[in-house]
mmCIF file of C-alpha atoms in Angstrom:
data_model
loop_
_atom_site.group_PDB
_atom_site.id
_atom_site.type_symbol
_atom_site.label_atom_id
_atom_site.label_comp_id
_atom_site.label_asym_id
_atom_site.label_seq_id
_atom_site.Cartn_x
_atom_site.Cartn_y
_atom_site.Cartn_z
ATOM 1 C CA UNK A 242 41.605 23.090 -16.567
ATOM 2 C CA UNK A 243 44.782 21.245 -15.796
ATOM 3 C CA UNK A 244 46.447 24.226 -14.089
ATOM 4 C CA UNK A 245 43.339 26.138 -13.015
ATOM 5 C CA UNK A 246 44.590 26.526 -9.429
ATOM 6 C CA UNK A 247 47.290 28.923 -10.649
ATOM 7 C CA UNK A 248 44.610 31.590 -10.795
ATOM 8 C CA UNK A 249 44.598 31.732 -6.978
ATOM 9 C CA UNK A 250 48.280 32.691 -6.871
ATOM 10 C CA UNK A 251 49.083 36.146 -8.306
ATOM 11 C CA UNK A 252 52.392 36.873 -9.970
ATOM 12 C CA UNK A 253 53.330 39.116 -7.026
ATOM 13 C CA UNK A 254 53.306 36.041 -4.785
ATOM 14 C CA UNK A 255 55.804 34.241 -6.996
ATOM 15 C CA UNK A 256 58.007 37.327 -7.105
ATOM 16 C CA UNK A 257 58.087 37.464 -3.299
ATOM 17 C CA UNK A 258 58.928 33.765 -3.058
ATOM 18 C CA UNK A 259 61.721 34.075 -5.616
ATOM 19 C CA UNK A 260 63.159 37.109 -3.812
ATOM 20 C CA UNK A 261 63.238 35.098 -0.582
ATOM 21 C CA UNK A 262 65.125 32.341 -2.377
ATOM 22 C CA UNK A 263 67.542 34.834 -3.890
ATOM 23 C CA UNK A 264 68.434 36.027 -0.373
ATOM 24 C CA UNK A 265 69.372 32.555 0.840
ATOM 25 C CA UNK A 266 73.047 33.173 0.002
ATOM 26 C CA UNK A 267 73.391 30.110 -2.187
ATOM 27 C CA UNK A 268 75.911 29.979 -5.006
ATOM 28 C CA UNK A 269 74.947 30.939 -8.522
ATOM 29 C CA UNK A 270 73.338 28.205 -10.557
ATOM 30 C CA UNK A 271 75.597 26.417 -12.996
ATOM 31 C CA UNK A 272 74.239 24.834 -16.167
ATOM 32 C CA UNK A 273 77.382 23.357 -17.610
ATOM 33 C CA UNK A 274 76.378 19.689 -17.689
ATOM 34 C CA UNK A 275 77.053 17.957 -20.985
ATOM 35 C CA UNK A 276 74.497 15.159 -20.615
ATOM 36 C CA UNK A 277 70.973 14.508 -19.490
ATOM 37 C CA UNK A 278 72.054 12.747 -16.307
ATOM 38 C CA UNK A 279 69.813 14.633 -13.909
ATOM 39 C CA UNK A 280 66.174 14.155 -13.042
ATOM 40 C CA UNK A 281 64.222 16.611 -10.850
ATOM 41 C CA UNK A 282 62.508 14.864 -7.960
ATOM 42 C CA UNK A 283 59.986 17.160 -6.268
ATOM 43 C CA UNK A 284 58.689 15.908 -2.992
ATOM 44 C CA UNK A 285 55.366 14.110 -3.166
ATOM 45 C CA UNK A 286 52.349 14.934 -0.987
ATOM 46 C CA UNK A 287 52.419 13.046 2.299
ATOM 47 C CA UNK A 288 49.407 10.916 1.488
ATOM 48 C CA UNK A 289 50.602 9.937 -1.973
ATOM 49 C CA UNK A 290 51.011 6.226 -2.410
ATOM 50 C CA UNK A 291 54.520 4.821 -2.449
ATOM 51 C CA UNK A 292 55.809 2.617 -5.255
ATOM 52 C CA UNK A 293 54.485 -0.923 -5.083
ATOM 53 C CA UNK A 294 56.774 -3.864 -4.531
ATOM 54 C CA UNK A 295 56.779 -6.721 -7.067
ATOM 55 C CA UNK A 296 54.792 -8.776 -4.572
ATOM 56 C CA UNK A 297 52.098 -6.097 -4.340
ATOM 57 C CA UNK A 298 51.963 -5.823 -8.134
ATOM 58 C CA UNK A 299 51.394 -9.562 -8.442
ATOM 59 C CA UNK A 300 48.751 -9.336 -5.747
ATOM 60 C CA UNK A 301 46.896 -6.658 -7.713
ATOM 61 C CA UNK A 302 46.991 -8.824 -10.834
ATOM 62 C CA UNK A 303 45.322 -11.632 -8.918
ATOM 63 C CA UNK A 304 42.871 -9.152 -7.415
ATOM 64 C CA UNK A 305 41.816 -7.971 -10.869
ATOM 65 C CA UNK A 306 41.516 -11.500 -12.239
ATOM 66 C CA UNK A 307 39.465 -12.699 -9.270
ATOM 67 C CA UNK A 308 36.490 -10.459 -10.014
ATOM 68 C CA UNK A 309 34.275 -9.410 -12.895
ATOM 69 C CA UNK A 310 32.860 -6.443 -10.969
ATOM 70 C CA UNK A 311 34.065 -3.362 -12.836
ATOM 71 C CA UNK A 312 34.267 -1.219 -9.703
ATOM 72 C CA UNK A 313 36.326 -3.832 -7.911
ATOM 73 C CA UNK A 314 38.603 -4.213 -10.926
ATOM 74 C CA UNK A 315 39.395 -0.487 -10.944
ATOM 75 C CA UNK A 316 39.476 -0.244 -7.161
ATOM 76 C CA UNK A 317 36.850 2.499 -6.890
ATOM 77 C CA UNK A 318 33.666 2.536 -4.771
ATOM 78 C CA UNK A 319 30.342 1.979 -6.487
ATOM 79 C CA UNK A 320 28.588 5.336 -6.774
ATOM 80 C CA UNK A 321 25.995 7.041 -9.004
ATOM 81 C CA UNK A 322 28.709 9.387 -10.265
ATOM 82 C CA UNK A 323 32.504 9.183 -10.200
ATOM 83 C CA UNK A 324 34.539 12.203 -11.189
ATOM 84 C CA UNK A 325 37.056 11.935 -13.990
ATOM 85 C CA UNK A 326 40.089 12.567 -11.785
ATOM 86 C CA UNK A 327 39.202 9.660 -9.488
ATOM 87 C CA UNK A 328 38.726 7.307 -12.433
ATOM 88 C CA UNK A 329 41.978 8.358 -14.055
ATOM 89 C CA UNK A 330 43.934 7.943 -10.836
ATOM 90 C CA UNK A 331 42.472 4.494 -10.290
ATOM 91 C CA UNK A 332 43.108 3.455 -13.886
ATOM 92 C CA UNK A 333 46.736 4.609 -13.908
ATOM 93 C CA UNK A 334 47.409 2.877 -10.593
ATOM 94 C CA UNK A 335 45.870 -0.417 -11.719
ATOM 95 C CA UNK A 336 47.391 -0.360 -15.202
ATOM 96 C CA UNK A 337 50.812 0.377 -13.743
ATOM 97 C CA UNK A 338 50.509 -2.604 -11.396
ATOM 98 C CA UNK A 339 49.739 -5.069 -14.184
ATOM 99 C CA UNK A 340 51.195 -3.578 -17.361
ATOM 100 C CA UNK A 341 52.464 -6.341 -19.701
ATOM 101 C CA UNK A 342 55.777 -4.539 -20.205
ATOM 102 C CA UNK A 343 56.514 -5.135 -16.523
ATOM 103 C CA UNK A 344 55.577 -8.799 -16.764
ATOM 104 C CA UNK A 345 56.464 -9.829 -20.340
ATOM 105 C CA UNK A 346 56.360 -13.545 -19.529
ATOM 106 C CA UNK A 347 53.167 -13.445 -17.484
ATOM 107 C CA UNK A 348 49.951 -13.907 -19.519
ATOM 108 C CA UNK A 349 47.924 -13.131 -16.390
ATOM 109 C CA UNK A 350 49.295 -9.589 -16.446
ATOM 110 C CA UNK A 351 48.141 -9.126 -20.039
ATOM 111 C CA UNK A 352 44.668 -10.412 -19.178
ATOM 112 C CA UNK A 353 44.457 -8.182 -16.097
ATOM 113 C CA UNK A 354 45.604 -5.167 -18.116
ATOM 114 C CA UNK A 355 42.825 -5.838 -20.635
ATOM 115 C CA UNK A 356 40.204 -6.143 -17.877
ATOM 116 C CA UNK A 357 41.320 -2.880 -16.267
ATOM 117 C CA UNK A 358 41.074 -1.081 -19.618
ATOM 118 C CA UNK A 359 37.581 -2.413 -20.285
ATOM 119 C CA UNK A 360 36.451 -1.459 -16.775
ATOM 120 C CA UNK A 361 37.707 2.078 -17.347
ATOM 121 C CA UNK A 362 36.057 2.290 -20.770
ATOM 122 C CA UNK A 363 32.668 1.299 -19.348
ATOM 123 C CA UNK A 364 32.737 3.392 -16.170
ATOM 124 C CA UNK A 365 34.182 6.529 -17.781
ATOM 125 C CA UNK A 366 31.258 6.893 -20.196
ATOM 126 C CA UNK A 367 27.985 7.992 -18.550
ATOM 127 C CA UNK A 368 25.761 5.975 -20.903
ATOM 128 C CA UNK A 369 27.654 2.693 -20.522
ATOM 129 C CA UNK A 370 28.006 3.254 -16.768
ATOM 130 C CA UNK A 371 24.242 3.744 -16.410
ATOM 131 C CA UNK A 372 23.616 0.601 -18.435
ATOM 132 C CA UNK A 373 26.044 -1.351 -16.274
ATOM 133 C CA UNK A 374 24.608 -0.004 -13.007
ATOM 134 C CA UNK A 375 21.029 -0.808 -14.078
ATOM 135 C CA UNK A 376 21.776 -4.489 -14.598
ATOM 136 C CA UNK A 377 20.514 -6.897 -11.929
ATOM 137 C CA UNK A 378 23.362 -8.023 -9.714
ATOM 138 C CA UNK A 379 22.800 -11.644 -10.727
ATOM 139 C CA UNK A 380 22.769 -10.881 -14.464
ATOM 140 C CA UNK A 381 25.531 -12.521 -16.448
ATOM 141 C CA UNK A 382 27.270 -10.659 -19.246
ATOM 142 C CA UNK A 383 30.807 -11.127 -20.399
ATOM 143 C CA UNK A 384 32.128 -7.604 -20.863
ATOM 144 C CA UNK A 385 35.569 -9.023 -21.448
ATOM 145 C CA UNK A 386 34.810 -11.358 -24.352
ATOM 146 C CA UNK A 387 35.807 -8.747 -26.931
ATOM 147 C CA UNK A 388 38.816 -7.408 -25.039
ATOM 148 C CA UNK A 389 42.075 -7.451 -26.999
ATOM 149 C CA UNK A 390 45.596 -6.311 -26.277
ATOM 150 C CA UNK A 391 45.349 -3.667 -29.011
ATOM 151 C CA UNK A 392 42.179 -2.277 -27.453
ATOM 152 C CA UNK A 393 43.859 -2.106 -24.045
ATOM 153 C CA UNK A 394 46.897 -0.344 -25.513
ATOM 154 C CA UNK A 395 44.682 2.218 -27.242
ATOM 155 C CA UNK A 396 42.814 2.911 -24.003
ATOM 156 C CA UNK A 397 46.105 3.314 -22.166
ATOM 157 C CA UNK A 398 47.449 5.721 -24.771
ATOM 158 C CA UNK A 399 44.163 7.623 -24.877
ATOM 159 C CA UNK A 400 44.119 8.249 -21.130
ATOM 160 C CA UNK A 401 47.690 9.552 -21.105
ATOM 161 C CA UNK A 402 47.062 11.774 -24.122
ATOM 162 C CA UNK A 403 43.912 13.149 -22.468
ATOM 163 C CA UNK A 404 45.863 14.096 -19.352
ATOM 164 C CA UNK A 405 48.542 15.819 -21.429
ATOM 165 C CA UNK A 406 45.909 17.543 -23.571
ATOM 166 C CA UNK A 407 44.206 18.942 -20.471
ATOM 167 C CA UNK A 408 47.542 20.463 -19.544
ATOM 168 C CA UNK A 409 48.211 21.869 -23.010
ATOM 169 C CA UNK A 410 44.726 23.335 -23.170
ATOM 170 C CA UNK A 411 45.046 24.707 -19.637
ATOM 171 C CA UNK A 412 46.631 27.780 -18.188
ATOM 172 C CA UNK A 413 50.193 27.752 -19.515
ATOM 173 C CA UNK A 414 50.259 31.515 -19.122
ATOM 174 C CA UNK A 415 50.804 31.251 -15.370
ATOM 175 C CA UNK A 416 53.758 28.927 -15.913
ATOM 176 C CA UNK A 417 55.052 31.614 -18.259
ATOM 177 C CA UNK A 418 54.588 34.186 -15.471
ATOM 178 C CA UNK A 419 56.442 32.024 -12.977
ATOM 179 C CA UNK A 420 59.308 31.473 -15.416
ATOM 180 C CA UNK A 421 59.450 35.212 -16.043
ATOM 181 C CA UNK A 422 59.852 35.929 -12.321
ATOM 182 C CA UNK A 423 62.537 33.258 -12.035
ATOM 183 C CA UNK A 424 64.357 34.750 -15.019
ATOM 184 C CA UNK A 425 64.250 38.304 -13.646
ATOM 185 C CA UNK A 426 65.565 37.348 -10.208
ATOM 186 C CA UNK A 427 68.102 34.751 -11.340
ATOM 187 C CA UNK A 428 70.112 36.364 -14.153
ATOM 188 C CA UNK A 429 72.746 33.608 -13.921
ATOM 189 C CA UNK A 430 70.225 31.316 -15.632
ATOM 190 C CA UNK A 431 70.336 33.450 -18.781
ATOM 191 C CA UNK A 432 66.755 32.375 -19.414
ATOM 192 C CA UNK A 433 65.239 35.392 -21.179
ATOM 193 C CA UNK A 434 62.281 35.419 -23.550
ATOM 194 C CA UNK A 435 63.887 33.008 -25.984
ATOM 195 C CA UNK A 436 64.637 30.492 -23.251
ATOM 196 C CA UNK A 437 61.140 30.703 -21.778
ATOM 197 C CA UNK A 438 59.547 30.262 -25.197
ATOM 198 C CA UNK A 439 61.837 27.313 -25.939
ATOM 199 C CA UNK A 440 60.793 25.552 -22.723
ATOM 200 C CA UNK A 441 57.084 26.162 -23.363
ATOM 201 C CA UNK A 442 57.439 24.993 -26.969
ATOM 202 C CA UNK A 443 59.023 21.735 -25.807
ATOM 203 C CA UNK A 444 56.128 21.179 -23.405
ATOM 204 C CA UNK A 445 53.629 21.700 -26.204
ATOM 205 C CA UNK A 446 55.336 19.063 -28.343
ATOM 206 C CA UNK A 447 54.863 16.317 -25.749
ATOM 207 C CA UNK A 448 51.451 15.329 -27.121
ATOM 208 C CA UNK A 449 52.870 14.946 -30.626
ATOM 209 C CA UNK A 450 55.683 12.727 -29.335
ATOM 210 C CA UNK A 451 53.323 10.437 -27.417
ATOM 211 C CA UNK A 452 51.337 9.685 -30.570
ATOM 212 C CA UNK A 453 54.332 8.091 -32.276
ATOM 213 C CA UNK A 454 56.552 6.718 -29.498
ATOM 214 C CA UNK A 455 55.531 3.704 -27.409
ATOM 215 C CA UNK A 456 58.598 4.056 -25.179
ATOM 216 C CA UNK A 457 57.522 7.629 -24.422
ATOM 217 C CA UNK A 458 54.059 6.475 -23.384
ATOM 218 C CA UNK A 459 55.471 3.963 -20.938
ATOM 219 C CA UNK A 460 57.982 6.499 -19.608
ATOM 220 C CA UNK A 461 55.287 9.093 -18.855
ATOM 221 C CA UNK A 462 53.025 6.644 -17.028
ATOM 222 C CA UNK A 463 54.591 7.136 -13.595
ATOM 223 C CA UNK A 464 54.980 10.906 -13.907
ATOM 224 C CA UNK A 465 51.391 11.485 -15.004
ATOM 225 C CA UNK A 466 50.200 9.321 -12.111
ATOM 226 C CA UNK A 467 52.133 11.682 -9.821
ATOM 227 C CA UNK A 468 50.452 14.637 -11.515
ATOM 228 C CA UNK A 469 47.013 13.215 -10.719
ATOM 229 C CA UNK A 470 48.055 12.569 -7.110
ATOM 230 C CA UNK A 471 49.056 16.225 -6.781
ATOM 231 C CA UNK A 472 45.801 17.383 -8.355
ATOM 232 C CA UNK A 473 43.874 15.259 -5.881
ATOM 233 C CA UNK A 474 45.928 16.597 -2.959
ATOM 234 C CA UNK A 475 45.284 20.152 -4.137
ATOM 235 C CA UNK A 476 41.526 19.578 -4.175
ATOM 236 C CA UNK A 477 41.616 18.532 -0.537
ATOM 237 C CA UNK A 478 43.328 21.711 0.692
ATOM 238 C CA UNK A 479 41.308 24.537 2.280
ATOM 239 C CA UNK A 480 40.748 27.427 -0.102
ATOM 240 C CA UNK A 481 42.808 29.852 1.989
ATOM 241 C CA UNK A 482 45.741 27.507 2.554
ATOM 242 C CA UNK A 483 47.982 29.623 0.351
ATOM 243 C CA UNK A 484 51.185 27.972 1.550
ATOM 244 C CA UNK A 485 49.884 24.483 0.841
ATOM 245 C CA UNK A 486 48.525 25.479 -2.549
ATOM 246 C CA UNK A 487 51.788 27.193 -3.417
ATOM 247 C CA UNK A 488 53.822 24.149 -2.441
ATOM 248 C CA UNK A 489 51.734 21.814 -4.593
ATOM 249 C CA UNK A 490 51.816 24.288 -7.477
ATOM 250 C CA UNK A 491 55.608 24.298 -7.379
ATOM 251 C CA UNK A 492 55.715 20.493 -7.194
ATOM 252 C CA UNK A 493 53.403 20.187 -10.168
ATOM 253 C CA UNK A 494 55.414 22.733 -12.137
ATOM 254 C CA UNK A 495 58.596 20.768 -11.464
ATOM 255 C CA UNK A 496 56.988 17.531 -12.624
ATOM 256 C CA UNK A 497 55.646 19.288 -15.717
ATOM 257 C CA UNK A 498 59.103 20.568 -16.643
ATOM 258 C CA UNK A 499 60.422 17.068 -15.998
ATOM 259 C CA UNK A 500 58.147 15.472 -18.639
ATOM 260 C CA UNK A 501 60.233 16.360 -21.727
ATOM 261 C CA UNK A 502 63.387 15.219 -19.906
ATOM 262 C CA UNK A 503 61.653 11.898 -19.219
ATOM 263 C CA UNK A 504 60.909 11.564 -22.923
ATOM 264 C CA UNK A 505 64.505 12.480 -23.757
ATOM 265 C CA UNK A 506 65.883 9.677 -21.626
ATOM 266 C CA UNK A 507 63.320 7.177 -22.955
ATOM 267 C CA UNK A 508 64.286 8.011 -26.547
ATOM 268 C CA UNK A 509 67.979 7.736 -25.725
ATOM 269 C CA UNK A 510 67.453 4.294 -24.192
ATOM 270 C CA UNK A 511 65.350 3.177 -27.156
ATOM 271 C CA UNK A 512 68.046 4.310 -29.581
ATOM 272 C CA UNK A 513 70.762 2.596 -27.567
ATOM 273 C CA UNK A 514 68.765 -0.630 -27.799
ATOM 274 C CA UNK A 515 68.313 -0.118 -31.551
ATOM 275 C CA UNK A 516 72.031 0.353 -32.091
ATOM 276 C CA UNK A 517 73.042 -2.556 -29.875
ATOM 277 C CA UNK A 518 75.660 -4.477 -31.841
ATOM 278 C CA UNK A 519 75.360 -2.126 -34.832
ATOM 279 C CA UNK A 520 77.201 1.007 -35.871
ATOM 280 C CA UNK A 521 74.723 3.891 -36.413
ATOM 281 C CA UNK A 522 74.793 5.518 -39.849
ATOM 282 C CA UNK A 523 75.050 9.253 -40.472
ATOM 283 C CA UNK A 524 71.353 9.201 -41.363
ATOM 284 C CA UNK A 525 70.564 7.660 -37.973
ATOM 285 C CA UNK A 526 72.649 10.267 -36.176
ATOM 286 C CA UNK A 527 70.903 13.111 -37.990
ATOM 287 C CA UNK A 528 67.484 11.700 -37.125
ATOM 288 C CA UNK A 529 68.529 11.360 -33.491
ATOM 289 C CA UNK A 530 69.603 14.985 -33.313
ATOM 290 C CA UNK A 531 66.244 16.069 -34.690
ATOM 291 C CA UNK A 532 64.342 13.884 -32.249
ATOM 292 C CA UNK A 533 66.084 14.792 -29.008
ATOM 293 C CA UNK A 534 65.820 17.886 -26.832
ATOM 294 C CA UNK A 535 68.244 20.701 -27.619
ATOM 295 C CA UNK A 536 71.002 20.685 -25.031
ATOM 296 C CA UNK A 537 70.352 24.303 -24.028
ATOM 297 C CA UNK A 538 66.700 23.576 -23.230
ATOM 298 C CA UNK A 539 67.677 20.654 -21.001
ATOM 299 C CA UNK A 540 70.152 22.847 -19.148
ATOM 300 C CA UNK A 541 67.580 25.626 -18.778
ATOM 301 C CA UNK A 542 65.088 23.158 -17.314
ATOM 302 C CA UNK A 543 67.759 22.019 -14.906
ATOM 303 C CA UNK A 544 68.462 25.568 -13.776
ATOM 304 C CA UNK A 545 64.760 26.354 -13.374
ATOM 305 C CA UNK A 546 64.313 23.219 -11.294
ATOM 306 C CA UNK A 547 67.077 24.332 -8.924
ATOM 307 C CA UNK A 548 65.206 27.603 -8.301
ATOM 308 C CA UNK A 549 61.867 25.833 -7.850
ATOM 309 C CA UNK A 550 63.502 23.437 -5.398
ATOM 310 C CA UNK A 551 64.684 26.413 -3.350
ATOM 311 C CA UNK A 552 61.185 27.894 -3.386
ATOM 312 C CA UNK A 553 59.694 24.583 -2.293
ATOM 313 C CA UNK A 554 62.156 24.335 0.606
ATOM 314 C CA UNK A 555 61.352 27.885 1.722
ATOM 315 C CA UNK A 556 57.677 26.923 1.921
ATOM 316 C CA UNK A 557 58.616 23.899 4.059
#
């Protein structure tokens, strides 16, 4: 389950943390912004990898192209079994480093992206992984002969949708509990049941948006990679490290609430590009209003993020 670690943190814990934050003497939260010009930036775990420089990205492209070993291409150790989280993390990291949208004039990036997708396809399926592992090391077989850009794009989309689906099928109820505590102890947010349900509904629509919006897929790439980094960090914590688990839970909640805002900004940028040099029609404007986040939901997410940031700072 995407949020299964919430089960270790009872609602009473979140109430205590929120009460501590409420006693910090900070000013009431204001949600009067007129635009989506804010992005929550929860702190990342200490061991999380930092963004790669262009030089490192080019280096990874060459690294992928220099080998036909599927494990080397993904950057994972050869092993009888590799868990899904490890494979997904490796795939998102490699695909981010060589995605054709980052290098539109570099055919090597496209080729590397295709190789990474094929490597993931083979190693993520037990039957094809066993077949690959059973081959003699000197055996020659061109796994990449049938690789196409469309196939690579479908793999990329499929991985991101799977990550989102795990979240949607996971324990949203504990996020609901956390939002309820925040609402009760921060009346200036004016969150209430309607606000909480609106936020959760927006989260549930992310999967639907990804299916039809390429810009949204690209926009979520980095954030979902951060989600997997946090999941991995959580797995490495001792079971009774309540403070550490709480901190990562808050960070992951903040990133989760950030996802629809990421999509909002990606759609806005896509529409701005579409209207470049043209005057949008009334029909276009109406479609835009239907596609974008309601302003109140964006402002609620902003207010919630302020509270979560306080809680994260209290935990250190």
